[in-house]
Coordinates of C-alpha atoms in Angstrom, one line a residue:
M231 CA -19.2 -8.8 24.9
K232 CA -19.0 -5.6 22.8
T233 CA -18.0 -2.2 24.0
K234 CA -19.1 1.1 22.3
P235 CA -16.1 3.4 22.0
N236 CA -16.3 6.9 23.3
K237 CA -15.4 9.2 20.6
L238 CA 19.3 -5.4 -12.7
I239 CA 20.3 -9.0 -11.5
R240 CA 23.5 -8.3 -9.5
L241 CA 21.8 -5.7 -7.6
G242 CA 18.8 -7.9 -7.2
L243 CA 21.0 -10.6 -5.6
A244 CA 22.2 -8.0 -3.2
L245 CA 18.7 -8.1 -1.7
A246 CA 19.8 -11.4 -0.1
L247 CA 17.0 -13.4 1.4
P248 CA 16.0 -14.1 4.0
V249 CA 17.0 -11.7 6.7
C250 CA 18.9 -8.4 7.2
S251 CA 20.1 -8.2 3.7
F252 CA 16.5 -7.9 2.5
L253 CA 16.5 -4.6 4.2
P254 CA 20.2 -3.6 4.5
D255 CA 21.6 -1.1 6.9
S256 CA 20.8 2.4 5.6
A257 CA 21.6 6.0 6.1
Q258 CA 19.3 8.1 8.4
A259 CA 16.0 7.9 6.4
S260 CA 12.4 7.1 7.0
S261 CA 9.5 5.8 5.0
H262 CA 6.9 8.2 6.1
Q263 CA 5.8 11.7 5.3
D264 CA 6.0 12.7 9.0
S265 CA 9.7 12.0 9.1
P266 CA 11.8 14.8 7.7
L267 CA 14.4 13.1 5.4
I268 CA 12.0 11.2 3.2
T269 CA 10.2 14.4 2.1
L270 CA 13.4 15.1 0.2
D271 CA 13.1 11.9 -1.7
P272 CA 9.5 11.6 -3.0
G273 CA 10.2 9.0 -5.6
A274 CA 11.2 6.5 -2.9
N275 CA 8.7 7.6 -0.3
T276 CA 6.4 4.6 0.6
T277 CA 2.9 5.5 1.7
D278 CA 0.7 2.4 1.8
V279 CA 0.8 -1.4 1.3
Y280 CA -2.2 -3.5 0.4
A281 CA -2.6 -7.2 0.5
F282 CA -5.8 -9.3 0.1
V283 CA -7.3 -12.4 -1.5
S284 CA -9.0 -12.1 -4.9
E285 CA -10.6 -14.5 -7.3
R286 CA -10.4 -14.6 -11.1
D287 CA -11.7 -17.3 -13.4
G288 CA -12.2 -19.7 -10.6
Q289 CA -8.7 -19.2 -9.2
K290 CA -7.6 -17.4 -6.1
Y291 CA -4.7 -14.9 -6.0
L292 CA -2.9 -12.8 -3.4
V293 CA -3.0 -9.2 -4.6
C294 CA -0.2 -7.0 -3.2
A295 CA 0.2 -3.3 -3.9
L296 CA 2.8 -0.6 -2.9
A297 CA 2.0 3.1 -3.2
V298 CA 4.8 5.7 -3.4
Y299 CA 5.4 9.3 -4.2
P300 CA 2.5 11.0 -2.4
F301 CA 0.8 14.3 -2.9
Q302 CA 1.0 14.5 -6.6
E303 CA -0.9 17.6 -7.9
P304 CA -2.9 16.4 -10.9
G305 CA -2.0 18.3 -14.1
V306 CA 1.4 19.7 -13.7
G307 CA 1.8 21.2 -17.1
P308 CA 4.8 20.0 -19.0
N309 CA 6.1 17.9 -16.1
I310 CA 5.4 14.3 -15.1
Y311 CA 5.4 12.2 -12.0
A312 CA 7.4 9.1 -12.7
F313 CA 9.0 6.1 -11.0
D314 CA 12.7 6.8 -10.2
P315 CA 15.0 4.5 -12.3
S316 CA 17.6 4.7 -9.5
V317 CA 15.2 3.3 -6.9
F318 CA 14.7 -0.5 -6.3
Y319 CA 11.1 -1.1 -5.4
S320 CA 10.2 -4.5 -3.8
I321 CA 7.4 -6.4 -2.3
G322 CA 8.2 -9.3 0.0
V323 CA 6.1 -12.3 1.2
S324 CA 6.8 -14.4 4.3
T325 CA 5.2 -17.9 4.5
G326 CA 4.7 -20.6 7.1
N327 CA 6.8 -20.2 10.3
N328 CA 8.7 -17.3 8.8
V329 CA 5.7 -15.0 9.3
A330 CA 6.4 -15.0 13.0
S331 CA 10.1 -14.4 12.6
G332 CA 9.8 -11.7 9.9
V333 CA 11.9 -13.6 7.4
I334 CA 11.1 -13.0 3.7
D335 CA 10.7 -16.1 1.4
H336 CA 9.6 -14.5 -1.9
L337 CA 10.8 -11.1 -3.0
Y338 CA 9.3 -9.3 -6.1
L339 CA 11.6 -6.7 -7.5
F340 CA 10.5 -3.7 -9.7
N341 CA 12.9 -1.5 -11.6
F342 CA 12.1 1.2 -14.2
Q343 CA 13.7 2.6 -17.3
T344 CA 12.8 6.0 -18.8
E345 CA 12.9 6.7 -22.6
Y346 CA 11.9 9.6 -24.9
L347 CA 10.8 9.5 -28.5
T348 CA 12.6 12.8 -29.0
Q349 CA 14.5 15.3 -26.8
E350 CA 14.8 17.8 -29.7
L351 CA 11.6 19.6 -28.6
I352 CA 10.7 21.6 -25.5
I353 CA 7.8 19.2 -24.7
P354 CA 8.9 16.4 -22.3
Q355 CA 5.7 14.4 -21.9
F356 CA 3.0 14.7 -24.6
L357 CA 3.4 15.4 -28.3
G358 CA -0.4 15.4 -28.7
P359 CA -3.5 13.6 -27.4
I360 CA -2.8 10.0 -26.6
E361 CA -5.1 7.6 -28.2
N362 CA -3.3 4.4 -27.0
V363 CA -0.5 3.8 -24.5
G364 CA 2.9 4.0 -26.2
D365 CA 1.6 5.7 -29.4
G366 CA 3.5 8.6 -31.1
S367 CA 2.0 11.2 -28.8
Q368 CA 3.5 9.7 -25.6
N369 CA 6.9 11.2 -25.7
L370 CA 8.1 10.1 -22.3
R371 CA 7.7 6.3 -21.7
Q372 CA 8.7 4.3 -18.7
F373 CA 9.2 0.5 -18.8
C374 CA 9.2 -1.9 -15.8
L375 CA 11.3 -5.0 -15.2
V376 CA 9.8 -7.4 -12.8
R377 CA 11.8 -10.2 -11.2
K378 CA 11.2 -12.8 -8.4
L379 CA 13.9 -13.7 -6.0
T380 CA 13.7 -16.9 -3.8
G381 CA 15.9 -19.2 -1.9
R382 CA 18.6 -19.1 0.7
P383 CA 22.3 -18.0 0.6
G384 CA 24.1 -20.3 -1.7
N385 CA 20.9 -21.5 -3.3
R386 CA 19.2 -18.4 -4.5
R387 CA 17.1 -18.1 -7.7
I388 CA 16.2 -15.0 -9.6
E389 CA 13.7 -15.2 -12.4
T390 CA 12.5 -12.5 -14.8
L391 CA 8.7 -12.5 -14.9
G392 CA 8.3 -9.6 -17.3
S393 CA 10.4 -6.9 -19.0
R394 CA 9.6 -3.7 -20.8
L395 CA 6.2 -3.5 -19.3
I396 CA 5.0 -0.1 -20.4
V397 CA 3.7 2.4 -17.8
P398 CA 0.6 4.5 -18.7
P399 CA 0.8 8.3 -18.9
N400 CA -0.3 10.6 -16.1
N401 CA -3.9 11.9 -16.3
Q402 CA -3.3 15.4 -17.7
G403 CA -6.9 16.0 -19.0
D404 CA -7.5 16.7 -22.6
T405 CA -4.4 14.8 -23.8
T406 CA -5.5 11.7 -21.8
R407 CA -9.2 12.0 -22.2
F408 CA -9.9 8.2 -22.0
Y409 CA -9.1 8.3 -18.2
N410 CA -12.1 10.5 -17.7
Q411 CA -15.9 10.2 -17.6
L412 CA -17.5 10.0 -21.1
D413 CA -13.9 10.0 -22.5
D414 CA -14.0 13.8 -22.1
G415 CA -10.8 15.5 -20.8
D416 CA -12.9 18.2 -19.0
N417 CA -14.7 15.6 -16.9
P418 CA -13.6 14.0 -13.6
A419 CA -11.8 10.7 -13.7
K420 CA -13.8 7.5 -14.1
E421 CA -14.4 5.5 -11.0
G422 CA -15.7 2.2 -9.7
A423 CA -15.2 -0.2 -12.6
G424 CA -16.8 -3.6 -12.0
T425 CA -15.5 -5.4 -15.1
P426 CA -12.3 -5.2 -17.1
Q427 CA -14.3 -3.7 -19.9
Q428 CA -15.3 -0.8 -17.7
L429 CA -11.7 0.2 -17.0
D430 CA -10.4 3.3 -18.8
R431 CA -8.5 2.5 -21.9
Y432 CA -5.0 3.4 -20.6
T433 CA -5.3 1.2 -17.5
D434 CA -6.7 -1.7 -19.4
Q435 CA -3.8 -1.5 -21.9
T436 CA -1.2 -1.6 -19.1
V437 CA -2.5 -4.6 -17.1
H438 CA 0.3 -7.0 -18.1
S439 CA 0.1 -10.8 -17.9
V440 CA 3.6 -12.1 -17.3
R441 CA 5.3 -15.4 -16.6
R442 CA 3.9 -18.0 -14.2
N443 CA 0.4 -16.6 -14.3
H444 CA 1.2 -13.3 -12.5
R445 CA -0.3 -10.0 -13.5
V446 CA 1.3 -6.6 -13.0
F447 CA 0.3 -3.0 -13.2
T448 CA 2.5 0.0 -12.5
G449 CA 1.4 3.6 -12.9
Q450 CA -0.3 6.7 -11.5
R451 CA -3.4 6.2 -9.4
A452 CA -5.5 8.4 -7.1
D453 CA -4.3 8.2 -3.4
G454 CA -6.3 5.4 -1.8
F455 CA -5.8 6.4 1.8
Y456 CA -8.4 8.7 3.3
A457 CA -8.3 10.4 6.8
D458 CA -8.1 13.7 8.5
V459 CA -4.4 13.3 9.2
H460 CA -4.0 16.9 10.2
S461 CA -6.3 16.5 13.3
I462 CA -4.8 13.2 14.3
F463 CA -1.1 14.0 14.1
D464 CA -1.6 17.5 15.6
L465 CA -3.1 15.7 18.6
D466 CA -6.1 17.9 18.2
P467 CA -8.5 17.0 21.1
T468 CA -11.5 18.4 19.3
F469 CA -10.9 16.4 16.1
T470 CA -12.0 19.2 13.9
G471 CA -13.0 16.7 11.2
Q472 CA -16.1 16.0 13.3
Q473 CA -17.4 19.4 12.4
K474 CA -15.8 19.8 9.0
P475 CA -14.8 16.7 6.9
F476 CA -11.2 17.1 5.7
D477 CA -9.6 14.3 3.7
S478 CA -5.9 15.3 3.9
Q479 CA -5.1 13.2 0.8
G480 CA -8.3 14.0 -1.2
G481 CA -7.7 15.0 -4.8
F482 CA -4.0 14.0 -4.9
N483 CA -2.4 11.2 -7.0
L484 CA 0.6 8.9 -6.4
L485 CA 2.3 6.0 -8.1
T486 CA 1.3 2.4 -7.4
I487 CA 2.8 -1.0 -8.1
V488 CA 0.2 -3.9 -8.1
I489 CA 1.0 -7.6 -8.5
E490 CA -1.4 -10.5 -8.6
I491 CA 0.4 -13.6 -7.3
P492 CA -0.9 -17.2 -7.9
M493 CA -1.3 -19.1 -4.6
S494 CA 0.9 -21.9 -6.0
E495 CA 3.8 -19.5 -6.2
I496 CA 3.8 -19.0 -2.4
G497 CA 3.0 -22.5 -1.1
G498 CA -0.8 -22.7 -1.5
D499 CA -3.7 -21.1 0.3
Q500 CA -3.8 -23.1 3.5
Q501 CA -1.7 -20.7 5.5
V502 CA -1.3 -17.2 6.7
V503 CA 1.4 -15.1 4.9
G504 CA 3.0 -11.8 5.8
V505 CA 3.6 -8.9 3.3
V506 CA 6.0 -6.0 3.5
A507 CA 7.4 -3.6 0.9
A508 CA 10.6 -1.5 0.7
T509 CA 12.4 1.0 -1.5
Q510 CA 16.2 1.0 -1.8
R511 CA 19.0 3.0 -3.4
Q512 CA 22.7 2.4 -3.9
S513 CA 24.6 4.0 -1.1
V514 CA 26.6 6.6 -3.1
Q515 CA 25.1 9.1 -5.5
I516 CA 27.7 10.8 -7.8
S517 CA 26.9 14.0 -9.7
G518 CA 28.4 14.1 -13.1
A519 CA 30.6 16.9 -14.1
G520 CA 30.4 18.6 -17.5
N521 CA 28.7 16.3 -20.0
Q522 CA 29.0 13.2 -17.7
R523 CA 25.9 11.6 -16.3
D524 CA 25.0 11.3 -12.7
R525 CA 25.5 7.7 -11.4
A526 CA 25.1 5.6 -8.4
Q527 CA 27.4 3.0 -6.9
G528 CA 27.9 0.9 -3.7
P529 CA 25.6 -1.5 -1.8
L530 CA 21.9 -1.0 -1.6
V531 CA 20.5 0.9 1.4
V532 CA 16.9 1.1 2.5
V533 CA 15.0 4.4 2.0
G534 CA 11.5 3.2 3.0
R535 CA 10.0 0.2 4.7
Q536 CA 6.2 -0.3 4.9
G537 CA 4.0 -3.0 6.4
N538 CA 0.9 -2.4 8.5
P539 CA -0.6 1.1 8.3
L540 CA 0.0 3.5 11.1
F541 CA 2.6 1.5 13.1
N542 CA 5.6 3.7 12.5
E543 CA 3.5 6.8 12.1
A544 CA 1.3 6.5 15.2
L545 CA 3.0 4.2 17.7
V546 CA 6.8 4.4 17.2
A547 CA 8.5 7.4 18.9
L548 CA 10.2 10.0 16.8
K549 CA 13.6 8.9 18.1
D550 CA 13.1 5.5 16.6
K551 CA 11.3 6.2 13.3
D552 CA 14.5 6.3 11.3
R553 CA 15.8 3.3 13.1
F554 CA 12.7 1.4 12.2
N555 CA 13.5 1.9 8.6
R556 CA 17.1 0.8 8.9
T557 CA 16.2 -2.6 10.3
P558 CA 14.4 -5.6 8.8
P559 CA 11.2 -7.1 10.0
S560 CA 13.2 -10.0 11.4
V561 CA 14.4 -7.8 14.3
D562 CA 11.2 -6.1 15.1
S563 CA 10.5 -8.4 18.1
Q564 CA 13.9 -7.4 19.6
I565 CA 13.6 -3.6 19.1
F566 CA 10.0 -2.4 18.6
T567 CA 7.8 -4.8 20.7
D568 CA 7.2 -2.3 23.5
Y569 CA 5.7 0.3 21.1
A570 CA 2.9 -2.2 20.5
L571 CA 2.8 -3.7 24.0
N572 CA 2.5 -0.4 25.8
P573 CA 1.3 2.3 23.3
A574 CA 2.2 5.9 23.9
P575 CA 0.4 7.2 27.0
E576 CA -0.5 10.5 25.3
L577 CA -2.2 8.7 22.4
M578 CA -4.2 6.4 24.7
E579 CA -5.2 9.5 26.8
L580 CA -6.2 11.5 23.8
L581 CA -8.4 8.7 22.5
S582 CA -9.9 8.0 26.0
V583 CA -8.9 4.3 25.8
P584 CA -10.1 2.5 28.9
E585 CA -7.4 2.2 31.6
D586 CA -7.3 -1.6 31.6
R587 CA -6.3 -1.5 27.9
R588 CA -3.5 1.0 27.9
T589 CA -0.7 -1.5 28.8
N590 CA 0.3 -5.1 28.2
R591 CA -1.4 -5.1 24.8
T592 CA -0.2 -8.5 23.6
D593 CA -3.0 -8.4 21.0
L594 CA -1.4 -5.4 19.4
V595 CA 2.0 -7.2 19.5
G596 CA 0.5 -10.1 17.5
L597 CA -0.8 -7.6 14.9
F598 CA 2.3 -5.3 14.5
I599 CA 5.3 -7.5 15.5
P600 CA 6.9 -8.3 13.1
D601 CA 5.5 -5.4 11.0
L602 CA 4.1 -7.5 8.2
I603 CA 0.5 -7.4 6.9
K604 CA -0.8 -10.8 7.8
V605 CA -3.2 -12.4 5.4
D606 CA -5.3 -15.6 5.8
L607 CA -5.1 -17.1 2.3
S608 CA -7.7 -19.8 3.0
T609 CA -10.7 -17.5 2.7
P610 CA -12.6 -16.8 -0.5
G611 CA -12.1 -13.6 -2.3
V612 CA -13.0 -10.7 0.0
P613 CA -15.7 -8.1 -0.6
L614 CA -14.4 -5.0 -2.4
A615 CA -15.1 -1.3 -2.3
G616 CA -16.5 0.3 -5.4
G617 CA -17.5 3.9 -6.2
S618 CA -20.2 6.4 -5.5
A619 CA -20.5 8.1 -8.9
P620 CA -23.8 7.4 -10.7
T621 CA -21.9 5.4 -13.4
A622 CA -19.8 3.4 -10.9
Q623 CA -20.2 -0.1 -9.6
P624 CA -21.2 0.0 -5.9
D625 CA -19.4 -1.7 -3.0
D626 CA -19.7 -5.5 -2.9
A627 CA -22.5 -6.8 -0.7
G628 CA -21.2 -7.1 2.9
F629 CA -18.3 -4.6 2.4
S630 CA -17.7 -2.4 5.4
R631 CA -14.9 0.2 5.6
L632 CA -14.6 -0.9 9.3
S633 CA -13.8 -4.5 8.4
I634 CA -14.6 -6.8 11.4
F635 CA -15.8 -3.9 13.5
G636 CA -18.5 -3.3 10.9
G637 CA -19.5 -7.0 10.7
D638 CA -17.5 -7.6 7.5
V639 CA -16.1 -11.1 7.8
V640 CA -15.3 -14.1 5.6
P641 CA -15.0 -17.8 6.5
T642 CA -11.6 -19.4 7.0
S643 CA -10.7 -23.1 6.7
L644 CA -7.8 -22.6 9.2
P645 CA -8.1 -23.5 12.9
P646 CA -8.7 -20.9 15.6
R647 CA -5.8 -18.9 16.8
N648 CA -5.2 -21.0 19.9
Q649 CA -4.5 -24.2 17.9
P650 CA -1.5 -25.2 15.8
G651 CA -1.5 -23.7 12.4
G652 CA -4.4 -21.4 13.4
S653 CA -5.3 -18.1 11.9
P654 CA -4.5 -15.2 14.3
F655 CA -7.8 -13.7 13.3
N656 CA -10.1 -16.8 13.9
F657 CA -11.5 -16.2 17.3
G658 CA -13.2 -19.6 17.3
D659 CA -16.3 -18.9 15.1
G660 CA -14.7 -19.9 11.8
N661 CA -14.6 -16.3 10.5
V662 CA -11.9 -13.7 10.0
P663 CA -12.0 -10.0 9.1
S664 CA -12.5 -9.3 5.4
G665 CA -10.1 -6.4 5.6
W666 CA -7.4 -5.0 7.8
P667 CA -6.0 -6.3 10.1
N668 CA -6.5 -9.5 8.0
G669 CA -4.7 -8.1 5.0
R670 CA -5.7 -4.7 3.8
R671 CA -8.1 -3.8 1.0
F672 CA -8.5 -0.6 -1.0
G673 CA -11.3 1.2 0.9
D674 CA -10.4 0.0 4.4
D675 CA -10.7 2.9 6.8
V676 CA -7.5 2.1 8.6
L677 CA -7.6 5.0 11.0
D678 CA -11.0 4.1 12.4
I679 CA -10.1 0.4 12.4
A680 CA -6.9 1.1 14.4
V681 CA -8.7 3.2 17.0
L682 CA -11.4 0.6 17.3
A683 CA -8.7 -2.0 17.9
L684 CA -7.2 0.2 20.7
Y685 CA -10.7 0.4 22.3
S686 CA -11.1 -3.4 22.0
D687 CA -9.4 -6.0 24.1
L688 CA -8.6 -8.8 21.7
R689 CA -6.5 -10.7 24.2
P690 CA -8.0 -14.2 25.0
A691 CA -10.9 -14.1 27.4
S692 CA -9.4 -16.9 29.4
P693 CA -6.3 -19.1 29.3
G694 CA -6.4 -21.4 26.3
S695 CA -9.4 -19.6 24.8
A696 CA -9.6 -18.3 21.2
A697 CA -12.4 -15.9 22.0
P698 CA -11.4 -12.2 22.6
T699 CA -12.2 -10.4 25.8
D700 CA -14.0 -7.6 24.1
V701 CA -14.6 -6.5 20.6
A702 CA -15.6 -2.8 20.2
D703 CA -18.9 -2.1 18.4
G704 CA -18.2 0.1 15.4
T705 CA -21.8 1.0 14.7
G706 CA -21.8 4.6 13.7
F707 CA -18.2 5.1 14.6
D708 CA -16.3 7.7 12.5
L709 CA -13.5 9.4 14.4
D710 CA -12.6 12.0 11.8
N711 CA -15.8 12.2 9.8
V712 CA -14.0 11.0 6.7
S713 CA -15.7 7.8 5.7
S714 CA -14.8 7.3 2.0
N715 CA -12.1 8.1 -0.5
S716 CA -12.3 11.2 -2.8
I717 CA -12.8 8.9 -5.8
G718 CA -14.1 5.3 -5.9
Y719 CA -12.0 2.2 -6.3
N720 CA -12.0 -0.3 -9.2
K721 CA -13.3 -3.7 -8.3
V722 CA -11.1 -5.5 -10.8
F723 CA -7.4 -5.5 -11.2
P724 CA -5.5 -3.3 -10.5
Y725 CA -8.2 -2.2 -8.0
A726 CA -6.5 1.2 -7.2
S727 CA -8.5 4.2 -8.3
T728 CA -8.1 5.9 -11.6
P729 CA -5.8 9.0 -11.3
H730 CA -7.5 12.3 -10.8
N731 CA -7.9 14.5 -13.9
G732 CA -5.5 17.5 -14.0
R733 CA -8.3 19.7 -15.4
N734 CA -11.1 18.6 -13.1
H735 CA -10.5 17.6 -9.5
E736 CA -11.0 18.9 -5.9
H737 CA -8.8 18.7 -2.9
H738 CA -9.9 17.6 0.6
S739 CA -13.6 17.3 -0.1
Q740 CA -15.9 14.4 0.5
P741 CA -17.9 12.8 -2.3

């Protein structure tokens, strides 16, 4: 049945696996732009996490991405948006039975170092047009150290996968012309690459192959999340986006970390894994006096934690948003279950969710608790979003921004959800969603998908059944009238969109 809806190593070891020390106790802070404190710390502000299955040269990989530092205005003159060297960025992967408990098995750590060719001039970033990443015109350079931490207390292993991986420059315009269409600094940014050869020069030069067959990219990208957030979080019952499309993030850039993980590194592809990301700082920040440098000391504390989109933003009450960030996924079932089980009445009323679906939402508990993005690794590489520009590669065949609610599914080799070792998204027909909630791709319209999930009843239709009670029909559904990103995505690693040009971009418009 379908229902149509109405409308450095020591510090790395401090991130002790597998439980609370992965996300240590923190000061009052939150990972989301709607929580006050994090707006004061943009370099550590997590915005989105992506996780999906890809294929390259006949091999499958898990692609994970963490986006931070939102609302970057392209082209900020002499300034630059950069990763914060005092922040510890991490992406964690849970495997096997630990997905249900929220315990992290594999932790990828990213730290950054900033250097200047010269500080004798007034110009901080560019000394001239950049022909190649790291040339004599790129005055400010950042380098990434990537490590992998595995094991249990007393038997931990930390391995350096790559060091001094250079970060590309911001897209300023004329000085970074190869980011932009026809290699012209006055044109909009390139979009929708379908092959590595179609990537812009700076992105292509900073796709780093590192140890154990991983690949890594770190740098500025266009914001990949699109929605009329203003209408939703103002609880606007008219959803003004229906009359006037307004992409709240349209035209802005952010910073993104992307890693391609071989299946063999996380136990093979016959399983469901969980993905979560975090940003951390040392607990004490000391301002230097006179000619002394600022420094940090003390244990690491969490500044941001991010898993599924919209859980903390849309379902967790304001009183617990900071608490959510101070706790690891392994305690979500003890503290935050009720927010998924019985979503906020005002939200369900606003969205006109049927009365029989407003409480006891065990299906939402399975999705959000613990708050890890669950990914069925047994599928083939999923269909990907492309771009809409005349020179861009289009979406893959079968791609739908609504994932399963738009008929976009892929086959799984794992059993149905009611059997041991089953995929939570296999409702008995041998298929799972291509996008969120089975992973999350660039291009998934997570706002519309989340609302369709609320309208649906994905609880078993009968005891022992794998089939859901009701899956909402997403045909024609578009809650906020924002159905695509302000710039297309790349269909090859690093997948995230080219950063907007500082000399030619628009805000809040639809392509």
